[in-house]
Short mmCIF file of C-alpha atoms and ligand atoms in Angstrom, two decimals:
data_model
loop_
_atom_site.label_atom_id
_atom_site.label_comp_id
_atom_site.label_asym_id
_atom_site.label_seq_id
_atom_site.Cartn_x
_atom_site.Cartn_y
_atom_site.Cartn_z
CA UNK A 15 94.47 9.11 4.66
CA UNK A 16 97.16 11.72 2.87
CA UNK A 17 95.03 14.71 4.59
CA UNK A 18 93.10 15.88 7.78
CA UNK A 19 91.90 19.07 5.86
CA UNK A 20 90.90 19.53 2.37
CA UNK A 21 90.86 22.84 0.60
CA UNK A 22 88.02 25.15 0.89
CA UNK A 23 85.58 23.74 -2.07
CA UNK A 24 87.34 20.96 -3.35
CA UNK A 25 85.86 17.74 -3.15
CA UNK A 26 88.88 15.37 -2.23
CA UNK A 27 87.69 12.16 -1.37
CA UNK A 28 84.11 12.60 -2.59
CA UNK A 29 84.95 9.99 -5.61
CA UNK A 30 86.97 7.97 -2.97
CA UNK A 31 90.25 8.31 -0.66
CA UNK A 32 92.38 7.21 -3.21
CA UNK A 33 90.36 9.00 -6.84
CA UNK A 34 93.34 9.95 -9.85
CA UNK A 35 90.49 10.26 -12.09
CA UNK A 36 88.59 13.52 -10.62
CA UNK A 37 85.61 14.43 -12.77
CA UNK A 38 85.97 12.03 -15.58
CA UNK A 39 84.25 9.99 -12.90
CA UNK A 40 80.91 11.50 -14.23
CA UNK A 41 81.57 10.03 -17.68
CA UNK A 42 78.61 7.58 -17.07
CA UNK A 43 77.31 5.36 -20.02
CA UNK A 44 74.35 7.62 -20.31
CA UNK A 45 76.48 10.79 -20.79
CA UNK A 46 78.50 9.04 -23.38
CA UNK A 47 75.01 7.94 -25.21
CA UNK A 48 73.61 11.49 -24.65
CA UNK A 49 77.09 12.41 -26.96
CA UNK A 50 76.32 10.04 -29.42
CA UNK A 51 73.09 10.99 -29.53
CA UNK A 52 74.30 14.85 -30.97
CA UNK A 53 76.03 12.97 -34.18
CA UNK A 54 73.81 13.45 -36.75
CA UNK A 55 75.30 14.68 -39.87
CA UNK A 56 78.59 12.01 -39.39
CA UNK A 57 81.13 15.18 -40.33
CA UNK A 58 84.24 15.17 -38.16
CA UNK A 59 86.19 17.97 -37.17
CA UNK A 60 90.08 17.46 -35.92
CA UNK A 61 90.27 19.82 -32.82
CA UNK A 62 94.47 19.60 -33.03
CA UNK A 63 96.68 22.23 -33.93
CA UNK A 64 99.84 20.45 -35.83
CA UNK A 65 101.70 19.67 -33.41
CA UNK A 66 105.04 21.82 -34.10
CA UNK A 67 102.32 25.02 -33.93
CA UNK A 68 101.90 27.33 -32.20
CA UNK A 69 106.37 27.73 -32.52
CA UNK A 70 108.06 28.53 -29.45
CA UNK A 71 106.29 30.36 -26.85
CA UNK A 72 107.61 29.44 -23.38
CA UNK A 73 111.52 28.38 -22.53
CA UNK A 74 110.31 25.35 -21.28
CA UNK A 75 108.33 23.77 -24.07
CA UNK A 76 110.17 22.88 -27.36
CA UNK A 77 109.44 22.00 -30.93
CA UNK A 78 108.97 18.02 -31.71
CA UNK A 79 112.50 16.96 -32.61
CA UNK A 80 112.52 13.45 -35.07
CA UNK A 81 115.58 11.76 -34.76
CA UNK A 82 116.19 8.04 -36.60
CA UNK A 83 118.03 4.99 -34.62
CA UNK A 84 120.79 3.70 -36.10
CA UNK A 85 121.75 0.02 -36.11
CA UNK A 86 125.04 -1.27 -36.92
CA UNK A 87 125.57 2.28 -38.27
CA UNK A 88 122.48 1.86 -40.82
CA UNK A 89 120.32 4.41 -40.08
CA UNK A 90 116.68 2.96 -39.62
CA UNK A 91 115.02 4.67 -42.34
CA UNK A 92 114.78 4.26 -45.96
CA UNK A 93 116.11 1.15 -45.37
CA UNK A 94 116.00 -2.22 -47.79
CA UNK A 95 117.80 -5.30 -47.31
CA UNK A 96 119.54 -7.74 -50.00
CA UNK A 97 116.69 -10.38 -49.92
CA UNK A 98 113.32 -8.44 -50.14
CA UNK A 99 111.57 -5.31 -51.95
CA UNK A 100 110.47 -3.62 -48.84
CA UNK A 101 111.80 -0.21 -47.61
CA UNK A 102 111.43 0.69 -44.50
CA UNK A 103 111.16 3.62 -42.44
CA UNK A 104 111.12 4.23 -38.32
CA UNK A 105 111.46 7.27 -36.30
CA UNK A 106 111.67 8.80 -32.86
CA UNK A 107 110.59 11.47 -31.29
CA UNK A 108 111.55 14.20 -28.56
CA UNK A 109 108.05 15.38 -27.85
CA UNK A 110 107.56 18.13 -25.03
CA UNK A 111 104.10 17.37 -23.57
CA UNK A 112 102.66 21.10 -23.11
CA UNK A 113 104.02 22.37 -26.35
CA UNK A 114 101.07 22.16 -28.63
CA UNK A 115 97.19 20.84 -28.47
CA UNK A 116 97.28 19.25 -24.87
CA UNK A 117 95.87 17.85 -21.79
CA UNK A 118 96.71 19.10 -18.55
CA UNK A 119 97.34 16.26 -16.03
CA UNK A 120 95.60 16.54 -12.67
CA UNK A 121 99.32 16.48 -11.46
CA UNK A 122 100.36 19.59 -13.61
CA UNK A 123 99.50 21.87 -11.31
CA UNK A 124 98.94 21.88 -7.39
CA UNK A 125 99.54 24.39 -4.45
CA UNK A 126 101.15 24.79 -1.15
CA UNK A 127 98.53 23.87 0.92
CA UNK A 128 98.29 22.50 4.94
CA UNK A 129 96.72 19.34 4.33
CA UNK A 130 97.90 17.32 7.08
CA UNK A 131 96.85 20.05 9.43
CA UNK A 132 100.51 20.77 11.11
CA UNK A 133 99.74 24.69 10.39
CA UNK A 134 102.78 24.46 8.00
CA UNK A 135 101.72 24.29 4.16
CA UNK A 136 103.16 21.68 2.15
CA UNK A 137 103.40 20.72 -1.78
CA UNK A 138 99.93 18.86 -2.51
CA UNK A 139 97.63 17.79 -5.49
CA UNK A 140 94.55 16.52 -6.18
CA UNK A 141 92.79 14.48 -3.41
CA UNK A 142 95.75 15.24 -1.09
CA UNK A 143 98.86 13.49 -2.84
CA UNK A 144 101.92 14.96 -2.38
CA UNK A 145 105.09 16.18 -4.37
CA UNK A 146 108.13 14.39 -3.91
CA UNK A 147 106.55 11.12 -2.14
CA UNK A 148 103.53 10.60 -5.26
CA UNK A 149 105.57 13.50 -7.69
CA UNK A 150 109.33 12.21 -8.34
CA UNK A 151 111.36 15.14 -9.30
CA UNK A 152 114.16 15.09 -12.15
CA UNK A 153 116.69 14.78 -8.79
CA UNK A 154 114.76 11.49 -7.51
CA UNK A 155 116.41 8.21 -9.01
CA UNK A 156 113.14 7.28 -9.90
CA UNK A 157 111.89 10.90 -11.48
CA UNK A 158 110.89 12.72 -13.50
CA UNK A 159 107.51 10.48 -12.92
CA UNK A 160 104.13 11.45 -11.64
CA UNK A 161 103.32 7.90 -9.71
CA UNK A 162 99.96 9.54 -8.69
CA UNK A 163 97.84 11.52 -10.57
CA UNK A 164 99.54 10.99 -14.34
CA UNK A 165 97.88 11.53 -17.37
CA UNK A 166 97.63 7.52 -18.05
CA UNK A 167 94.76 7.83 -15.69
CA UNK A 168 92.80 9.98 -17.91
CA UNK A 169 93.41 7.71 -20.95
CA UNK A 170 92.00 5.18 -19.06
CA UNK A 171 88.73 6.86 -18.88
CA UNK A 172 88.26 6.90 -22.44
CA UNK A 173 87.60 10.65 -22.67
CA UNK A 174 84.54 10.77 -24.66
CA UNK A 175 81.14 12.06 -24.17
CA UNK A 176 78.67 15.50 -25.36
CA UNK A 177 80.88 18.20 -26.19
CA UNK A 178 79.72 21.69 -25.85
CA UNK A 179 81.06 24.82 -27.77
CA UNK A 180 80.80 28.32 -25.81
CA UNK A 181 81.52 31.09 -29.10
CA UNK A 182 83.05 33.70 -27.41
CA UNK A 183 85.01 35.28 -30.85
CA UNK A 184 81.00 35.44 -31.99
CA UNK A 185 79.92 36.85 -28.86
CA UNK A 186 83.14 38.99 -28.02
CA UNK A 187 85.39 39.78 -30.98
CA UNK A 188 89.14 38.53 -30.61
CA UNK A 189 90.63 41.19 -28.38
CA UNK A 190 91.71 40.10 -24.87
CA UNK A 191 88.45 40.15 -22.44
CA UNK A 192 88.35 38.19 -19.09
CA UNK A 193 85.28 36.59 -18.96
CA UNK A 194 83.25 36.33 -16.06
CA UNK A 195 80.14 34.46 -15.05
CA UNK A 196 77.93 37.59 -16.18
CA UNK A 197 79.45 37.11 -20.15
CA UNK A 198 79.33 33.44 -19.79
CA UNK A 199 75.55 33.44 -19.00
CA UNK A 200 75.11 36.00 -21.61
CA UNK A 201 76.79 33.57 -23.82
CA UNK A 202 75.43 30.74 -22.84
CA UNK A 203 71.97 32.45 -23.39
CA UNK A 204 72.46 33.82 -27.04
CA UNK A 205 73.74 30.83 -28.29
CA UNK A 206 71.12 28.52 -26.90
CA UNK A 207 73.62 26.49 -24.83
CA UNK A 208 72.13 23.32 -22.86
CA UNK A 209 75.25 22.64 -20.51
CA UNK A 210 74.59 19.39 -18.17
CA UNK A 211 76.56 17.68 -16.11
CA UNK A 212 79.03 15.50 -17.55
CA UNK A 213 79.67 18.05 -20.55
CA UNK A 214 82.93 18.71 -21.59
CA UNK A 215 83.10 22.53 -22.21
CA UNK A 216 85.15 24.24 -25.37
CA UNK A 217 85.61 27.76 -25.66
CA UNK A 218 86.68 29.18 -29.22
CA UNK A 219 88.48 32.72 -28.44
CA UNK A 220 90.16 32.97 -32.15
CA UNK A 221 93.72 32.70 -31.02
CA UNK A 222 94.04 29.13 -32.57
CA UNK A 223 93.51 31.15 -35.91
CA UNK A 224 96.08 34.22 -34.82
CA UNK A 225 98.84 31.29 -33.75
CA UNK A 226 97.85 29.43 -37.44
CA UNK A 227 98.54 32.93 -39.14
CA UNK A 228 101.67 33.39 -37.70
CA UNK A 229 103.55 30.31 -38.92
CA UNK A 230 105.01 28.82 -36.11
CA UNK A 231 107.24 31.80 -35.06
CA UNK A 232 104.36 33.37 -32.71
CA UNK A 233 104.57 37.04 -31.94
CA UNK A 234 103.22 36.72 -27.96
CA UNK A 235 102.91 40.75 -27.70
CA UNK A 236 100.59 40.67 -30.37
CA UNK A 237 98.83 36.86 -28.74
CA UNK A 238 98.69 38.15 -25.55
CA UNK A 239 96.33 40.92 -26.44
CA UNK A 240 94.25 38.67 -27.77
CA UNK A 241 91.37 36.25 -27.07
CA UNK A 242 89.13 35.99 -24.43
CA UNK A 243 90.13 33.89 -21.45
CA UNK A 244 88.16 33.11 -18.10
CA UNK A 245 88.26 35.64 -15.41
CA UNK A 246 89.68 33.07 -12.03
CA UNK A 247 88.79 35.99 -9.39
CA UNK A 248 85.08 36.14 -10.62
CA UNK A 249 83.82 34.09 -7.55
CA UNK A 250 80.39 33.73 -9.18
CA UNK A 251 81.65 31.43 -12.14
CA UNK A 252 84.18 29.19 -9.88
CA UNK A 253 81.03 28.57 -8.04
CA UNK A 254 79.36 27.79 -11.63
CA UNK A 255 82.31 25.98 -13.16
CA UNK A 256 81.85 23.55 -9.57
CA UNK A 257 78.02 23.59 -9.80
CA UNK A 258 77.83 22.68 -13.59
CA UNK A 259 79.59 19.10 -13.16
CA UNK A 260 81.16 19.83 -16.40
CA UNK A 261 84.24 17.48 -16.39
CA UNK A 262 86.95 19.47 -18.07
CA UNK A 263 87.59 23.02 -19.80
CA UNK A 264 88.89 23.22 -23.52
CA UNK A 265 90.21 26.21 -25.23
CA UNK A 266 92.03 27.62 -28.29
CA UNK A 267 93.72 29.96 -26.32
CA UNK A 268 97.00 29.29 -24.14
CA UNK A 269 95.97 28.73 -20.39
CA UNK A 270 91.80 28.78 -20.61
CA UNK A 271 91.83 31.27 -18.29
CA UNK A 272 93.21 35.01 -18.55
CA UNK A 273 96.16 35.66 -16.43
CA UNK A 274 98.47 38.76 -16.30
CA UNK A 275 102.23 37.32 -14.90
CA UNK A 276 103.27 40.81 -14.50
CA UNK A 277 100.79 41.60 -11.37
CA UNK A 278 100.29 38.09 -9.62
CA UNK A 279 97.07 38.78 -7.08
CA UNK A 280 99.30 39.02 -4.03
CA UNK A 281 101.29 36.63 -1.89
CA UNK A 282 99.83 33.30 -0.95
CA UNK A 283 97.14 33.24 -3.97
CA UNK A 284 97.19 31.66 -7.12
CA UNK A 285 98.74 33.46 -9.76
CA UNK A 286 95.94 30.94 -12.14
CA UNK A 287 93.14 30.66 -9.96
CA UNK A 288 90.95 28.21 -12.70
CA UNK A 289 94.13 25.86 -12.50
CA UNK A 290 93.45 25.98 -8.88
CA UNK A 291 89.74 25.31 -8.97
CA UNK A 292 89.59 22.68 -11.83
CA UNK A 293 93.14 20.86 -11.14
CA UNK A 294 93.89 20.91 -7.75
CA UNK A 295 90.51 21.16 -5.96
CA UNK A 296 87.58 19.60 -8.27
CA UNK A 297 89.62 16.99 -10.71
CA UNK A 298 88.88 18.80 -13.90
CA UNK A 299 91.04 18.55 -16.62
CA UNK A 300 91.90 21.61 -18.85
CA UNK A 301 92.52 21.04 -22.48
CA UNK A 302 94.69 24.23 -24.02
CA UNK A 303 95.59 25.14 -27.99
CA UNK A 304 92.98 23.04 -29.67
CA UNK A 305 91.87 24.41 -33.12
CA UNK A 306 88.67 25.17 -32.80
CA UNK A 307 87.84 27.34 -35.43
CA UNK A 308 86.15 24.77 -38.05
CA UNK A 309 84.02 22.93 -35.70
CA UNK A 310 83.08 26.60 -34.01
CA UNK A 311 82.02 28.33 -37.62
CA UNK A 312 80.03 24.76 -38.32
CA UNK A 313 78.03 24.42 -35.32
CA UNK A 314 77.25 28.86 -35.45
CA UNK A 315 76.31 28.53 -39.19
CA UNK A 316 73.83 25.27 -38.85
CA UNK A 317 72.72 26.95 -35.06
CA UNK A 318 74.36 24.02 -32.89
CA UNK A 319 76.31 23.74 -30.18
CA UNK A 320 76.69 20.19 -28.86
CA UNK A 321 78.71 17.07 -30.22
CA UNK A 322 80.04 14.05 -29.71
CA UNK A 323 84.41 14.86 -28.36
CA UNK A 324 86.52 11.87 -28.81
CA UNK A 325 89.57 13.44 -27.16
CA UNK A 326 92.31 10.53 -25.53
CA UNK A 327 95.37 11.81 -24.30
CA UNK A 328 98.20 9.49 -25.02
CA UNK A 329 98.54 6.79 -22.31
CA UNK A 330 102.18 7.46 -21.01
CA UNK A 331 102.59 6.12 -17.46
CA UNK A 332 104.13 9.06 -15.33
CA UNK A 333 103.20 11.99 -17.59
CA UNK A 334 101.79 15.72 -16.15
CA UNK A 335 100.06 16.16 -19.36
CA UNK A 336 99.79 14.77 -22.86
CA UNK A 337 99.31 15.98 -26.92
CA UNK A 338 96.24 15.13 -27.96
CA UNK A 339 94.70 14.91 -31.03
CA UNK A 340 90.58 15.55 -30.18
CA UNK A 341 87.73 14.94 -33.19
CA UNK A 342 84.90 16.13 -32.88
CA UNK A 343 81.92 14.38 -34.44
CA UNK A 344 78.28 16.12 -35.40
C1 UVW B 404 99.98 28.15 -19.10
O1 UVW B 404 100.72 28.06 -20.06
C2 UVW B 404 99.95 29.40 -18.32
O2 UVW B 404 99.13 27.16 -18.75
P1 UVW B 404 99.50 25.60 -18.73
O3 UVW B 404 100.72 25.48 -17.84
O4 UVW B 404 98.32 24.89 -18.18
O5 UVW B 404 99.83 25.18 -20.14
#
C-alpha cells in the first residue's frame, strides 16, 4: 500500500489500490449509450482551439515548433526521387503539452501531503503515488516520465460519453466572476441542466472568443479580467463537484477555476484548490482552452444542453497532460 492516510475527501483506493484512471472509471457502457442517445441532429462541433492559439501566455509553455529531418542532407519534405512521380512530405514537431486545448493528467498536479503517516508531508498524487519514485524528474536518468498516473491512461479509457454545457457568458456576461455553488445551481436551473453521474461537465466563460480575437499575441491584463472561473474556497460546490460523479471539468478559460497568484490563501493551502479536489483527491480530469463558443450558441439557440464529447487525449506513455482535439456531436 503507497499510504496509511488518505486526504480528507478523496477517495484513494475506492476504484482499487493501484486505480491511474480516477473517475473515467464511471464511463460505463450505459453512460456512453446515454451520450449517444443526445445525437440527434448528426452536426459536429470541434471543441479545439488551433493549436498555436491562445500565443504565449506562461514562460513555460511554447508555440508548436515544425522542424523537417534531413537524410543524407535531403531534407524530408517536398521530396521526389529519380524513379517515381510522388512527392513527399514529413514533419516533426516540438509540441509543449499545456500550451493550447488540453488535458490535464492526473499526475499534473499533486500536493505535499503525509500519506505514509510519519507526521512529515511528502510529494504525492492521486491514490497515493509519489514524485520521484512513480514521477521521474528531468534530473532522473529515466525522466522526464510520469510512470504512474500519465495521460496514456486516460486514452485508454476512450474518453467519450454525455457531455453537458453549463452557459455561464449567457448567465454571467464575460467579466471575471468566481463562481460558486449558489451561481452554479442558478445556472444549472435556468438552463434546464440534467447533470448525472458520469457527465462530463463544459463551462463556456467567453475567453476562448477574447484569446481568438487577439491573434495569438494574448494581452493577459486584459484575459485575466475576464471570464468566469470556479470559486475552489466555496466548500458547498467541492462537496457538489464530489457528489455529482461528474468525471472531468472542461472550460474555455485558462485553469477552470478562478485563481488570483498575487494573494495565494495562506501557507500550507492550495494556491488552486479545484486542482486539488478533482486531480489529486477524486481522479477528475480538467480539460482547459477548448473553444466552446459554437457548440455553446447551438445548444442556447435550439434550448439544449447535452451531447455526445468524443474527446481522446493523445496516447503518449509518460505524459502530465496532452492536446486534444474534442468534437462534440448533437
Ligand atoms: C493553470 O494554468 C493555472 O492551470 P493548468 O496548470 O492546469 O494549465
Amino acid at each position: 500500500m503507497r499510504w496509511k492516510q488518505r486526504p480528507e475527501g478523496s477517495n484513494w483506493g475506492d476504484f482499487g489500490p493501484d486505480d491511474q484512471f480516477g473517475r473515467m472509471n464511471l464511463l460505463t457502457p450505459e453512460r456512453r449509450l446515454a451520450g449517444i442517445r443526445e445525437v440527434r441532429e448528426g452536426i459536429a462541433f470541434t471543441l479545439s482551439l488551433p493549436l498555436d492559439y491562445p500565443g504565449p501566455m506562461i514562460d513555460m509553455r511554447k508555440p508548436p515548433r515544425l522542424f523537417v529531418e534531413q537524410v543524407d542532407g535531403i531534407p524530408a519534405y517536398n521530396q521526389v526521387s529519380d524513379h517515381c512521380s510522388d512527392v513527399m512530405c514529413d514533419d516533426g514537431v516540438v509540441l509543449y503539452t499545456q500550451f493550447s486545448t488540453q488535458w490535464d493528467a492526473l499526475a499534473h498536479m499533486g500536493q505535499q501531503f503525509d500519506a505514509d503517516g510519519d507526521g512529515i508531508a511528502e510529494k504525492v498524487f492521486y491514490n497515493g503515488y509519489r514524485a520521484d519514485e512513480h514521477l521521474l524528474g528531468p534530473d532522473h536518468p529515466d525522466g522526464p516520465y510520469a510512470k504512474a498516473l500519465g495521460i496514456e491512461n486516460m486514452a485508454v479509457t476512450g474518453v467519450q460519453g454525455r457531455g453537458i454545457m453549463l452557459n455561464f457568458k449567457a448567465m454571467f456576461g464575460t467579466g471575471y466572476r468566481r463562481v460558486g455553488y449558489d451561481d452554479l445551481m442558478r445556472t444549472i436551473e435556468v438552463q434546464n441542466v440534467d447533470v448525472r453521474q458520469g457527465d462530463f461537465l463544459l463551462m463556456h466563460t467567453g475567453y476562448d472568443e477574447a484569446v481568438l480575437s487577439m491573434n495569438r499575441r494574448p494581452d493577459r491584463s486584459k484575459l485575466d479580467a475576464l471570464g468566469a472561473g470556479l470559486d475552489g474556497q466555496d466548500a458547498r460546490l467541492l462537496r457538489w463537484i464530489d457528489d455529482s460523479g461528474i468525471v472531468a471539468i472542461c472550460s474555455d478559460n485558462l485553469a477552470v477555476e478562478a485563481y488570483d497568484w498575487n494573494s495565494p490563501p495562506g501557507a500550507g493551502h492550495a494556491i488552486l484548490p479545484i486542482h486539488e479536489l478533482c486531480l489529486f483527491k477524486l481522479g477528475i480530469h480538467l480539460g482547459e482552452l477548448w473553444q466552446l463558443y459554437e457548440l455553446a450558441d447551438w445548444l442556447l439557440a435550439h434550448d439544449r444542453s447535452a451531447f455526445l464529447l468524443t474527446a481522446p487525449p493523445l496516447r503518449l506513455p509518460g505524459s502530465v497532460g496532452s492536446p486534444a482535439t474534442p468534437i462534440a456531436t448533437v
